[in-house]
Tab-separated table of C-alpha atoms in Angstrom:
chain	number	residue	atom	x	y	z
A	13	UNK	CA	0.073	-0.384	0.004
A	14	UNK	CA	2.947	2.516	0.558
A	15	UNK	CA	4.115	1.899	-2.925
A	16	UNK	CA	4.653	5.053	-5.288
A	17	UNK	CA	2.428	5.020	-8.142
A	18	UNK	CA	3.669	6.007	-11.445
A	19	UNK	CA	2.560	9.053	-12.897
A	20	UNK	CA	0.662	8.208	-16.333
A	21	UNK	CA	-0.598	10.161	-19.056
A	22	UNK	CA	-3.362	8.983	-21.645
A	23	UNK	CA	-1.520	6.436	-23.830
A	24	UNK	CA	1.870	5.860	-21.889
A	25	UNK	CA	2.557	2.093	-21.005
A	26	UNK	CA	5.020	1.893	-17.907
A	27	UNK	CA	6.059	-0.788	-15.639
A	28	UNK	CA	4.639	-1.518	-12.008
A	29	UNK	CA	6.790	-3.112	-9.757
A	30	UNK	CA	9.321	-5.297	-10.613
A	31	UNK	CA	7.538	-8.446	-11.729
A	32	UNK	CA	6.960	-7.504	-15.396
A	33	UNK	CA	3.447	-6.120	-14.881
A	34	UNK	CA	2.673	-3.197	-17.501
A	35	UNK	CA	-0.015	-0.949	-17.204
A	36	UNK	CA	-0.994	1.253	-20.211
A	37	UNK	CA	-3.691	4.371	-19.441
A	38	UNK	CA	-6.382	4.506	-21.827
A	39	UNK	CA	-8.503	7.104	-19.676
A	40	UNK	CA	-7.591	9.171	-16.868
A	41	UNK	CA	-9.706	8.774	-13.835
A	42	UNK	CA	-10.849	11.397	-11.159
A	43	UNK	CA	-8.996	13.014	-8.221
A	44	UNK	CA	-6.142	11.315	-6.671
A	45	UNK	CA	-7.030	8.794	-4.238
A	46	UNK	CA	-6.397	5.203	-5.175
A	47	UNK	CA	-8.022	1.881	-3.437
A	48	UNK	CA	-6.175	0.342	-0.385
A	49	UNK	CA	-6.119	-3.572	0.473
A	50	UNK	CA	-9.357	-4.554	2.121
A	51	UNK	CA	-11.364	-2.235	0.056
A	52	UNK	CA	-14.442	-3.360	-2.039
A	53	UNK	CA	-13.665	-2.667	-5.601
A	54	UNK	CA	-16.196	-3.003	-8.580
A	55	UNK	CA	-14.906	-2.858	-12.016
A	56	UNK	CA	-15.691	-3.502	-15.841
A	57	UNK	CA	-12.897	-5.726	-17.616
A	58	UNK	CA	-11.936	-7.725	-21.057
A	59	UNK	CA	-9.279	-10.547	-20.699
A	60	UNK	CA	-7.388	-11.771	-23.593
A	61	UNK	CA	-4.610	-13.928	-24.289
A	62	UNK	CA	-1.629	-11.930	-25.801
A	63	UNK	CA	-2.510	-12.726	-29.744
A	64	UNK	CA	-6.027	-11.105	-28.764
A	65	UNK	CA	-8.113	-14.105	-28.216
A	66	UNK	CA	-10.573	-13.167	-25.614
A	67	UNK	CA	-11.362	-15.615	-22.870
A	68	UNK	CA	-13.805	-13.700	-20.520
A	69	UNK	CA	-15.862	-10.074	-19.993
A	70	UNK	CA	-17.742	-9.023	-17.480
A	71	UNK	CA	-19.440	-6.596	-20.442
A	72	UNK	CA	-20.510	-9.687	-22.064
A	73	UNK	CA	-22.464	-10.596	-19.058
A	74	UNK	CA	-23.760	-7.232	-18.516
A	75	UNK	CA	-22.830	-7.208	-14.618
A	76	UNK	CA	-19.559	-5.482	-13.107
A	77	UNK	CA	-17.102	-8.155	-11.059
A	78	UNK	CA	-16.621	-6.797	-7.390
A	79	UNK	CA	-13.844	-8.358	-5.425
A	80	UNK	CA	-11.784	-7.469	-1.896
A	81	UNK	CA	-8.312	-6.076	-3.254
A	82	UNK	CA	-5.104	-7.315	-2.151
A	83	UNK	CA	-6.528	-10.766	-0.367
A	84	UNK	CA	-5.893	-13.229	-3.157
A	85	UNK	CA	-9.816	-13.364	-4.588
A	86	UNK	CA	-8.076	-12.226	-8.054
A	87	UNK	CA	-4.593	-12.990	-9.402
A	88	UNK	CA	-1.822	-11.343	-8.250
A	89	UNK	CA	-1.585	-9.152	-11.613
A	90	UNK	CA	-4.939	-7.917	-10.693
A	91	UNK	CA	-4.204	-7.272	-6.947
A	92	UNK	CA	-0.986	-5.182	-8.136
A	93	UNK	CA	-2.280	-3.395	-10.792
A	94	UNK	CA	-5.879	-1.914	-9.564
A	95	UNK	CA	-4.800	-0.726	-6.531
A	96	UNK	CA	-2.788	1.890	-8.634
A	97	UNK	CA	-6.204	2.933	-10.606
A	98	UNK	CA	-8.359	6.353	-9.607
A	99	UNK	CA	-12.237	6.028	-9.738
A	100	UNK	CA	-13.115	5.986	-13.226
A	101	UNK	CA	-10.077	5.011	-15.193
A	102	UNK	CA	-9.444	2.917	-17.956
A	103	UNK	CA	-6.270	1.127	-18.292
A	104	UNK	CA	-4.636	-2.091	-20.206
A	105	UNK	CA	-2.644	-4.140	-17.774
A	106	UNK	CA	-0.275	-6.667	-19.243
A	107	UNK	CA	0.100	-9.628	-16.775
A	108	UNK	CA	3.460	-12.449	-17.149
A	109	UNK	CA	2.452	-15.905	-16.496
A	110	UNK	CA	3.923	-15.406	-12.740
A	111	UNK	CA	1.316	-12.704	-11.977
A	112	UNK	CA	-1.808	-14.712	-13.651
A	113	UNK	CA	-2.030	-18.712	-14.057
A	114	UNK	CA	1.732	-19.652	-13.744
A	115	UNK	CA	3.186	-23.038	-15.200
A	116	UNK	CA	-0.830	-24.562	-15.039
A	117	UNK	CA	-2.957	-21.997	-16.943
A	118	UNK	CA	-6.780	-22.144	-16.695
A	119	UNK	CA	-7.760	-25.282	-18.980
A	120	UNK	CA	-9.513	-24.906	-21.616
A	121	UNK	CA	-9.105	-21.130	-22.193
A	122	UNK	CA	-5.630	-20.250	-20.541
A	123	UNK	CA	-3.017	-22.228	-21.843
A	124	UNK	CA	0.365	-22.796	-18.954
A	125	UNK	CA	2.794	-19.857	-19.219
A	126	UNK	CA	-0.140	-17.498	-20.857
A	127	UNK	CA	0.860	-13.659	-20.852
A	128	UNK	CA	-2.804	-11.961	-20.529
A	129	UNK	CA	-3.929	-8.621	-21.126
A	130	UNK	CA	-6.732	-6.837	-19.114
A	131	UNK	CA	-8.509	-4.035	-20.523
A	132	UNK	CA	-9.993	-2.891	-16.779
A	133	UNK	CA	-12.467	-0.237	-15.838
A	134	UNK	CA	-12.474	0.817	-12.633
A	135	UNK	CA	-16.019	2.194	-11.321
A	136	UNK	CA	-15.915	2.392	-8.125
A	137	UNK	CA	-14.344	1.410	-4.615
A	138	UNK	CA	-15.904	1.475	-0.831
A	139	UNK	CA	-14.688	1.136	2.827
A	140	UNK	CA	-15.656	1.663	6.344
A	141	UNK	CA	-14.063	5.132	5.697
A	142	UNK	CA	-14.995	6.201	2.645
A	143	UNK	CA	-17.275	8.507	1.468
A	144	UNK	CA	-20.077	5.993	-0.526
A	145	UNK	CA	-20.969	6.031	-4.365
A	146	UNK	CA	-24.327	8.058	-3.436
A	147	UNK	CA	-22.417	10.460	-1.279
A	148	UNK	CA	-23.530	9.106	2.129
A	149	UNK	CA	-20.936	9.068	4.964
A	150	UNK	CA	-20.787	5.489	6.246
A	151	UNK	CA	-22.064	5.237	9.777
A	152	UNK	CA	-21.938	2.412	12.543
A	153	UNK	CA	-24.844	3.132	15.003
A	154	UNK	CA	-26.235	1.773	18.387
A	155	UNK	CA	-30.313	2.432	18.306
A	156	UNK	CA	-33.519	0.663	19.745
A	157	UNK	CA	-36.650	1.725	17.853
A	158	UNK	CA	-40.203	1.771	19.891
A	159	UNK	CA	-43.761	2.370	19.245
A	160	UNK	CA	-45.557	5.255	21.218
A	161	UNK	CA	-46.803	2.437	23.417
A	162	UNK	CA	-43.201	1.347	24.191
A	163	UNK	CA	-43.215	-2.007	21.802
A	164	UNK	CA	-39.846	-2.538	20.589
A	165	UNK	CA	-39.707	-2.647	16.911
A	166	UNK	CA	-36.061	-3.236	16.059
A	167	UNK	CA	-32.720	-3.513	17.339
A	168	UNK	CA	-29.220	-2.614	16.755
A	169	UNK	CA	-26.034	-3.020	18.963
A	170	UNK	CA	-23.728	-1.845	16.329
A	171	UNK	CA	-25.227	-1.421	12.432
A	172	UNK	CA	-23.208	-0.179	9.773
A	173	UNK	CA	-25.358	1.802	7.072
A	174	UNK	CA	-24.568	4.657	4.598
A	175	UNK	CA	-26.437	8.092	5.709
A	176	UNK	CA	-27.565	8.565	1.589
A	177	UNK	CA	-29.340	5.351	1.858
A	178	UNK	CA	-32.324	6.573	4.271
A	179	UNK	CA	-31.620	3.294	6.387
A	180	UNK	CA	-35.074	2.502	8.550
A	181	UNK	CA	-36.613	5.673	7.278
A	182	UNK	CA	-35.376	9.073	5.963
A	183	UNK	CA	-35.749	10.717	9.135
A	184	UNK	CA	-33.551	8.563	10.950
A	185	UNK	CA	-30.873	8.994	8.276
A	186	UNK	CA	-31.325	12.941	8.489
A	187	UNK	CA	-31.212	12.629	12.439
A	188	UNK	CA	-27.753	10.689	12.393
A	189	UNK	CA	-26.446	13.399	9.621
A	190	UNK	CA	-26.896	16.077	12.582
A	191	UNK	CA	-24.809	13.993	15.372
A	192	UNK	CA	-21.113	13.802	16.918
A	193	UNK	CA	-19.301	10.815	17.809
A	194	UNK	CA	-20.664	9.199	21.189
A	195	UNK	CA	-23.617	11.271	21.144
A	196	UNK	CA	-27.222	9.968	22.254
A	197	UNK	CA	-30.263	11.261	21.071
A	198	UNK	CA	-33.956	10.673	21.572
A	199	UNK	CA	-35.807	11.177	18.183
A	200	UNK	CA	-39.359	11.414	17.827
A	201	UNK	CA	-40.666	10.604	14.601
A	202	UNK	CA	-44.133	11.495	12.743
A	203	UNK	CA	-45.988	8.686	11.294
A	204	UNK	CA	-45.301	10.544	7.565
A	205	UNK	CA	-41.712	9.241	7.903
A	206	UNK	CA	-43.160	5.794	6.650
A	207	UNK	CA	-46.464	4.950	4.795
A	208	UNK	CA	-46.791	2.055	7.051
A	209	UNK	CA	-47.636	-0.389	3.883
A	210	UNK	CA	-44.885	-2.144	4.249
A	211	UNK	CA	-42.934	-2.794	7.498
A	212	UNK	CA	-39.702	-4.696	8.333
A	213	UNK	CA	-38.481	-6.156	11.309
A	214	UNK	CA	-34.658	-7.239	11.287
A	215	UNK	CA	-34.190	-10.766	13.376
A	216	UNK	CA	-30.575	-10.986	12.231
A	217	UNK	CA	-28.084	-8.225	10.807
A	218	UNK	CA	-26.709	-8.996	7.171
A	219	UNK	CA	-23.006	-8.484	6.144
A	220	UNK	CA	-21.536	-5.671	4.719
A	221	UNK	CA	-23.424	-2.842	3.638
A	222	UNK	CA	-24.151	-3.872	-0.541
A	223	UNK	CA	-27.905	-3.944	-1.467
A	224	UNK	CA	-29.282	-5.792	-4.302
A	225	UNK	CA	-29.950	-3.488	-7.007
A	226	UNK	CA	-32.526	-3.918	-9.760
A	227	UNK	CA	-31.990	-6.619	-12.555
A	228	UNK	CA	-29.600	-8.728	-9.929
A	229	UNK	CA	-30.432	-12.147	-9.511
A	230	UNK	CA	-31.034	-12.832	-5.697
A	231	UNK	CA	-31.615	-16.285	-3.462
A	232	UNK	CA	-34.013	-16.246	-0.774
A	233	UNK	CA	-35.629	-18.305	2.025
A	234	UNK	CA	-38.843	-17.234	2.652
A	235	UNK	CA	-41.997	-18.163	4.469
A	236	UNK	CA	-45.158	-16.341	3.699
A	237	UNK	CA	-48.123	-16.143	6.455
A	238	UNK	CA	-51.907	-14.912	6.233
A	239	UNK	CA	-53.281	-12.501	9.374
A	240	UNK	CA	-54.521	-16.010	10.935
A	241	UNK	CA	-51.185	-17.611	10.624
A	242	UNK	CA	-51.856	-19.863	8.064
A	243	UNK	CA	-48.965	-20.734	5.836
A	244	UNK	CA	-49.807	-19.796	2.119
A	245	UNK	CA	-46.218	-19.913	0.839
A	246	UNK	CA	-42.813	-21.597	1.609
A	247	UNK	CA	-39.821	-21.401	-0.478
A	248	UNK	CA	-36.035	-22.191	-0.425
A	249	UNK	CA	-36.278	-24.248	2.693
A	250	UNK	CA	-36.576	-27.861	1.460
A	251	UNK	CA	-35.724	-27.387	-2.039
A	252	UNK	CA	-32.649	-25.189	-2.043
A	253	UNK	CA	-33.132	-21.635	-2.522
A	254	UNK	CA	-35.512	-19.731	-4.424
A	255	UNK	CA	-34.140	-17.483	-6.941
A	256	UNK	CA	-35.945	-14.477	-8.581
A	257	UNK	CA	-34.907	-11.016	-10.460
A	258	UNK	CA	-35.312	-7.870	-8.749
A	259	UNK	CA	-37.643	-5.484	-10.503
A	260	UNK	CA	-38.810	-7.836	-12.710
A	261	UNK	CA	-42.148	-8.438	-11.451
A	262	UNK	CA	-41.952	-12.044	-10.569
A	263	UNK	CA	-42.623	-11.518	-6.890
A	264	UNK	CA	-45.224	-9.166	-5.380
A	265	UNK	CA	-43.980	-5.533	-5.101
A	266	UNK	CA	-43.908	-5.703	-1.368
A	267	UNK	CA	-41.417	-8.431	-1.111
A	268	UNK	CA	-39.148	-6.989	-3.611
A	269	UNK	CA	-39.140	-3.592	-2.444
A	270	UNK	CA	-38.028	-5.376	1.175
A	271	UNK	CA	-35.504	-7.396	-0.284
A	272	UNK	CA	-33.975	-4.481	-2.031
A	273	UNK	CA	-33.429	-3.022	1.796
A	274	UNK	CA	-31.976	-5.586	2.663
A	275	UNK	CA	-28.051	-7.178	2.861
A	276	UNK	CA	-26.602	-10.481	2.642
A	277	UNK	CA	-27.309	-12.812	5.292
A	278	UNK	CA	-29.870	-10.638	6.876
A	279	UNK	CA	-33.087	-12.348	7.990
A	280	UNK	CA	-35.850	-10.324	8.535
A	281	UNK	CA	-39.973	-10.033	9.080
A	282	UNK	CA	-42.249	-7.910	6.828
A	283	UNK	CA	-45.512	-6.757	7.002
A	284	UNK	CA	-47.145	-5.716	3.557
A	285	UNK	CA	-50.714	-4.318	3.312
A	286	UNK	CA	-52.647	-5.634	0.091
A	287	UNK	CA	-51.650	-2.204	-1.991
A	288	UNK	CA	-48.079	-4.244	-2.376
A	289	UNK	CA	-49.291	-7.816	-1.972
A	290	UNK	CA	-52.197	-9.468	-3.899
A	291	UNK	CA	-55.121	-6.565	-3.644
A	292	UNK	CA	-58.039	-6.794	-1.715
A	293	UNK	CA	-59.900	-9.499	-3.713
A	294	UNK	CA	-57.626	-11.924	-2.551
A	295	UNK	CA	-55.865	-11.648	0.307
A	296	UNK	CA	-55.590	-8.619	3.386
A	297	UNK	CA	-52.176	-8.164	4.938
A	298	UNK	CA	-49.546	-10.556	4.634
A	299	UNK	CA	-46.331	-11.553	6.224
A	300	UNK	CA	-43.273	-12.862	5.004
A	301	UNK	CA	-40.268	-14.196	7.286
A	302	UNK	CA	-37.242	-13.356	4.414
A	303	UNK	CA	-33.382	-14.613	4.398
A	304	UNK	CA	-31.422	-13.192	2.000
A	305	UNK	CA	-28.773	-15.537	0.904
A	306	UNK	CA	-25.123	-14.606	-0.332
A	307	UNK	CA	-25.071	-14.207	-4.273
A	308	UNK	CA	-22.330	-16.044	-6.255
A	309	UNK	CA	-20.669	-13.047	-7.397
A	310	UNK	CA	-20.289	-12.053	-3.622
A	311	UNK	CA	-18.735	-15.679	-2.343
A	312	UNK	CA	-15.368	-16.314	-2.174
A	313	UNK	CA	-13.460	-19.267	-4.111
A	314	UNK	CA	-14.269	-22.009	-1.527
A	315	UNK	CA	-18.044	-20.903	-0.809
A	316	UNK	CA	-18.596	-20.917	-4.421
A	317	UNK	CA	-17.284	-24.507	-4.542
A	318	UNK	CA	-19.374	-25.594	-1.542
A	319	UNK	CA	-22.668	-24.209	-3.305
A	320	UNK	CA	-22.243	-25.649	-6.335
A	321	UNK	CA	-21.496	-29.024	-4.997
A	322	UNK	CA	-24.779	-28.228	-2.675
A	323	UNK	CA	-26.687	-27.886	-5.983
A	324	UNK	CA	-25.377	-31.016	-7.417
A	325	UNK	CA	-26.420	-32.861	-4.610
A	326	UNK	CA	-29.861	-31.698	-4.858
A	327	UNK	CA	-29.984	-32.317	-8.464
A	328	UNK	CA	-28.949	-35.820	-7.940
A	329	UNK	CA	-31.630	-36.579	-5.330
A	330	UNK	CA	-34.260	-34.842	-7.440
A	331	UNK	CA	-32.884	-36.690	-10.502
A	332	UNK	CA	-33.522	-40.018	-8.499
A	333	UNK	CA	-37.238	-39.125	-7.620
A	334	UNK	CA	-38.058	-38.897	-11.095
A	335	UNK	CA	-38.318	-34.958	-10.636
A	336	UNK	CA	-36.240	-34.127	-14.405
A	337	UNK	CA	-37.007	-30.878	-15.172
A	338	UNK	CA	-36.156	-29.547	-11.216
A	339	UNK	CA	-32.856	-31.983	-11.336
A	340	UNK	CA	-31.669	-29.955	-14.768
A	341	UNK	CA	-32.372	-26.362	-13.045
A	342	UNK	CA	-30.097	-27.505	-9.933
A	343	UNK	CA	-27.429	-28.640	-12.100
A	344	UNK	CA	-27.573	-25.359	-14.479
A	345	UNK	CA	-27.391	-23.431	-10.916
A	346	UNK	CA	-24.361	-25.372	-9.710
A	347	UNK	CA	-22.586	-24.635	-12.672
A	348	UNK	CA	-23.371	-21.157	-12.583
A	349	UNK	CA	-21.604	-21.016	-9.407
A	350	UNK	CA	-18.272	-21.615	-10.540
A	351	UNK	CA	-18.602	-20.514	-14.307
A	352	UNK	CA	-15.831	-18.089	-14.222
A	353	UNK	CA	-12.954	-19.332	-12.094
A	354	UNK	CA	-10.269	-17.630	-13.467
A	355	UNK	CA	-9.234	-16.105	-9.691
A	356	UNK	CA	-9.555	-19.394	-8.151
A	357	UNK	CA	-5.826	-21.637	-7.486
A	358	UNK	CA	-4.787	-24.651	-8.866
A	359	UNK	CA	-6.620	-27.021	-6.342
A	360	UNK	CA	-9.882	-25.159	-6.561
A	361	UNK	CA	-9.739	-25.295	-10.432
A	362	UNK	CA	-9.442	-29.023	-10.283
A	363	UNK	CA	-12.500	-28.904	-7.714
A	364	UNK	CA	-14.401	-26.447	-10.141
A	365	UNK	CA	-13.616	-28.739	-13.153
A	366	UNK	CA	-14.830	-32.000	-11.426
A	367	UNK	CA	-18.099	-30.097	-10.590
A	368	UNK	CA	-18.347	-28.713	-14.114
A	369	UNK	CA	-17.724	-32.164	-16.169
A	370	UNK	CA	-20.609	-33.936	-13.638
A	371	UNK	CA	-23.399	-31.507	-13.543
A	372	UNK	CA	-23.004	-30.801	-17.379
A	373	UNK	CA	-23.207	-34.315	-17.841
A	374	UNK	CA	-25.639	-35.211	-15.472
A	375	UNK	CA	-27.947	-31.996	-17.139
A	376	UNK	CA	-27.077	-33.947	-20.370
A	377	UNK	CA	-28.682	-36.859	-19.107
A	378	UNK	CA	-31.868	-34.809	-17.823
A	379	UNK	CA	-32.138	-33.323	-21.370
A	380	UNK	CA	-32.106	-36.575	-23.069
A	381	UNK	CA	-35.116	-37.756	-20.801
A	382	UNK	CA	-36.697	-34.430	-21.911
A	383	UNK	CA	-36.282	-34.931	-25.390
A	384	UNK	CA	-33.953	-31.566	-26.120
A	385	UNK	CA	-31.572	-32.970	-27.985
A	386	UNK	CA	-29.766	-30.245	-29.048
A	387	UNK	CA	-29.428	-28.959	-25.536
A	388	UNK	CA	-28.084	-32.602	-24.353
A	389	UNK	CA	-25.212	-32.506	-27.496
A	390	UNK	CA	-24.108	-28.912	-26.460
A	391	UNK	CA	-23.701	-29.931	-22.512
A	392	UNK	CA	-21.815	-32.765	-23.768
A	393	UNK	CA	-19.869	-30.830	-25.834
A	394	UNK	CA	-18.728	-28.689	-22.908
A	395	UNK	CA	-17.652	-31.801	-21.077
A	396	UNK	CA	-15.527	-32.700	-24.027
A	397	UNK	CA	-14.085	-29.206	-23.944
A	398	UNK	CA	-12.758	-30.179	-20.601
A	399	UNK	CA	-12.265	-34.030	-21.031
A	400	UNK	CA	-11.501	-35.059	-24.561
A	401	UNK	CA	-11.753	-38.980	-23.472
A	402	UNK	CA	-14.558	-38.966	-21.532
A	403	UNK	CA	-16.539	-41.279	-22.723
A	404	UNK	CA	-20.157	-40.860	-20.766
A	405	UNK	CA	-19.956	-37.629	-22.841
A	406	UNK	CA	-18.962	-39.416	-25.905
A	407	UNK	CA	-22.150	-41.500	-25.813
A	408	UNK	CA	-24.607	-39.058	-24.401
A	409	UNK	CA	-23.775	-36.805	-27.139
A	410	UNK	CA	-24.114	-39.856	-29.699
A	411	UNK	CA	-27.327	-40.782	-28.117
A	412	UNK	CA	-28.362	-36.788	-29.019
A	413	UNK	CA	-26.654	-37.126	-32.116
A	414	UNK	CA	-29.013	-40.370	-33.285
A	415	UNK	CA	-31.935	-38.546	-32.442
A	416	UNK	CA	-30.877	-35.360	-34.560
A	417	UNK	CA	-30.711	-37.569	-37.241
A	418	UNK	CA	-26.430	-36.656	-37.309
A	419	UNK	CA	-25.661	-40.163	-37.687
A	420	UNK	CA	-22.387	-39.480	-39.309
A	421	UNK	CA	-21.447	-37.648	-36.352
A	422	UNK	CA	-22.903	-40.281	-33.870
A	423	UNK	CA	-21.004	-42.565	-35.223
A	424	UNK	CA	-17.711	-40.943	-34.853
A	425	UNK	CA	-18.424	-40.461	-31.156
A	426	UNK	CA	-19.521	-43.984	-30.482
A	427	UNK	CA	-16.347	-45.372	-32.493
A	428	UNK	CA	-13.907	-43.062	-30.308
A	429	UNK	CA	-15.641	-43.975	-27.160
A	430	UNK	CA	-14.969	-47.930	-28.048
A	431	UNK	CA	-11.431	-46.984	-28.771
A	432	UNK	CA	-10.956	-45.423	-25.628
A	433	UNK	CA	-13.439	-48.091	-23.711
A	434	UNK	CA	-13.731	-51.592	-25.550
A	435	UNK	CA	-15.481	-53.740	-23.003
A	436	UNK	CA	-18.345	-51.273	-22.338
A	437	UNK	CA	-21.694	-53.064	-22.499
A	438	UNK	CA	-23.582	-49.738	-23.077
A	439	UNK	CA	-21.289	-48.472	-26.020
A	440	UNK	CA	-21.841	-51.613	-28.105
A	441	UNK	CA	-25.588	-51.276	-27.181
A	442	UNK	CA	-25.603	-47.558	-28.660
A	443	UNK	CA	-23.936	-49.048	-31.276
A	444	UNK	CA	-26.573	-51.887	-32.108
A	445	UNK	CA	-28.912	-48.495	-31.985
A	446	UNK	CA	-27.049	-46.652	-34.808
A	447	UNK	CA	-26.864	-49.241	-36.898
A	448	UNK	CA	-30.512	-50.350	-36.818
A	449	UNK	CA	-30.918	-46.678	-37.387
A	450	UNK	CA	-29.025	-46.329	-40.137
A	451	UNK	CA	-30.762	-49.126	-42.109
A	452	UNK	CA	-33.786	-47.646	-40.927
A	453	UNK	CA	-33.188	-44.146	-42.796
A	454	UNK	CA	-31.608	-46.138	-45.809
A	455	UNK	CA	-34.342	-48.156	-46.177
A	456	UNK	CA	-36.416	-44.582	-45.671
A	457	UNK	CA	-34.338	-42.820	-48.386
A	458	UNK	CA	-34.584	-45.841	-50.856
A	459	UNK	CA	-38.337	-45.618	-50.621
A	460	UNK	CA	-38.331	-41.859	-51.102
A	461	UNK	CA	-36.055	-41.777	-54.306
A	462	UNK	CA	-37.998	-45.051	-55.383
A	463	UNK	CA	-41.018	-43.272	-55.045
A	464	UNK	CA	-39.542	-40.221	-56.783
A	465	UNK	CA	-38.078	-41.953	-60.044
A	466	UNK	CA	-41.791	-43.970	-60.146
A	467	UNK	CA	-43.285	-40.827	-60.280
A	468	UNK	CA	-40.972	-39.675	-62.830
A	469	UNK	CA	-41.680	-42.551	-65.111
A	470	UNK	CA	-45.322	-42.131	-64.604
A	471	UNK	CA	-45.069	-38.665	-65.806
A	472	UNK	CA	-42.694	-39.508	-68.827
A	473	UNK	CA	-44.957	-42.573	-69.908
A	474	UNK	CA	-47.864	-40.172	-69.779
A	475	UNK	CA	-46.444	-37.460	-71.599
A	476	UNK	CA	-45.341	-39.861	-74.203
A	477	UNK	CA	-49.032	-41.500	-74.408
A	478	UNK	CA	-50.647	-37.820	-74.574
A	479	UNK	CA	-48.092	-36.756	-77.342
A	480	UNK	CA	-49.112	-40.173	-79.760
A	481	UNK	CA	-53.066	-38.995	-79.035
A	482	UNK	CA	-52.782	-35.558	-80.290
A	483	UNK	CA	-53.491	-35.276	-84.029
A	484	UNK	CA	-51.121	-33.071	-86.211
A	485	UNK	CA	-52.601	-29.626	-86.864
A	486	UNK	CA	-51.184	-28.041	-90.425
A	487	UNK	CA	-51.364	-24.788	-90.992
A	488	UNK	CA	-53.012	-24.176	-94.294
A	489	UNK	CA	-52.350	-20.129	-94.136
A	490	UNK	CA	-50.465	-19.148	-97.027
């Protein structure tokens, strides 16, 4: 953190440190401050090999990448390079293999001993000491909130929040702005602070200060109850987390608004009036107990691997029970956790690779049962990009090709699989099915073309007869 950052002008390229890391400034940032180790940074980036081959981009996903700087959550070249950037700055980093993925690389996209180039824009960073993105100062306070009759509504032994967020209600945040360190006040808030249409009581404080924003996929556990205590919905408890995208209308307005105020790991009770629930025609007031789980992009590598493994096991249970569609979704979610594993160490990458292979293979089996043969073929191809001699992937892709009537491709896959595992009974059965299909299609082809030729011959014969019957007409005009 104490290193002196070189001064750059747009278009200049200079060394960062003594390990071969280079930085080329594309666009200057704002001010003079740069992030420090432990800060949460948010970037957009595109990664490419030195020959220009792109292997990853947050821009393609449409979501900025967030991580804690200097804690090894990304490659060392990133930790070293991004700490030299200012807010809004855009730079290209050339990262030698020693500061990237070294001798092992990151198969299949990054070869061993690869020098990489990253085009990075530093969107923002935050820390407890920082002024936050919306201009609100980060505060840590102790509080109790009671109704006029003394009923305790909420209590905290040390909650942190941004003043600009309007935590709890706008008046609460405005009052904190006027306070000095260690000051204690009694604040009386009139009802217009909240319209009481949606009330939230925090049962367990969440972590950090980030809250879900529009367009992000959130994972929750929830229980919905009516006024008489009857449970009308329960999701994310017995079947894995319930997911929905914020601001997409996938859940009622009140639940969506509540989740947007929550921090990761927070557990809360919310009371929602009919206007923000189902309207007066169905239910009156409804009550939800909600727990907001960590987003996959906020997890570190071990957490992502653990979450992926959990989804895989849930998928296996559902598959065994015959719930094929739900099993498929679990396998998809499992892969999504570890889809972008470029910051994983070698051991974590091996665990990630095994999970990807297993989940995509299992999902391919689901797609074959669901008769989505194109999707099954694509999943098997992903496996074969990681393990070119995977017999199950070759066989399941051959099964898909047979149904798609790509019989030559099916034959090639079965032939290769039999070369790897010549005694495999399942493969031999697949080979017999393929030969039967080939005979069937050859027979159909022969019949099809036979019918065409028969029609052509008949048309020619009819034309000849017609020609014989038509009298010769002589033009007698001079």
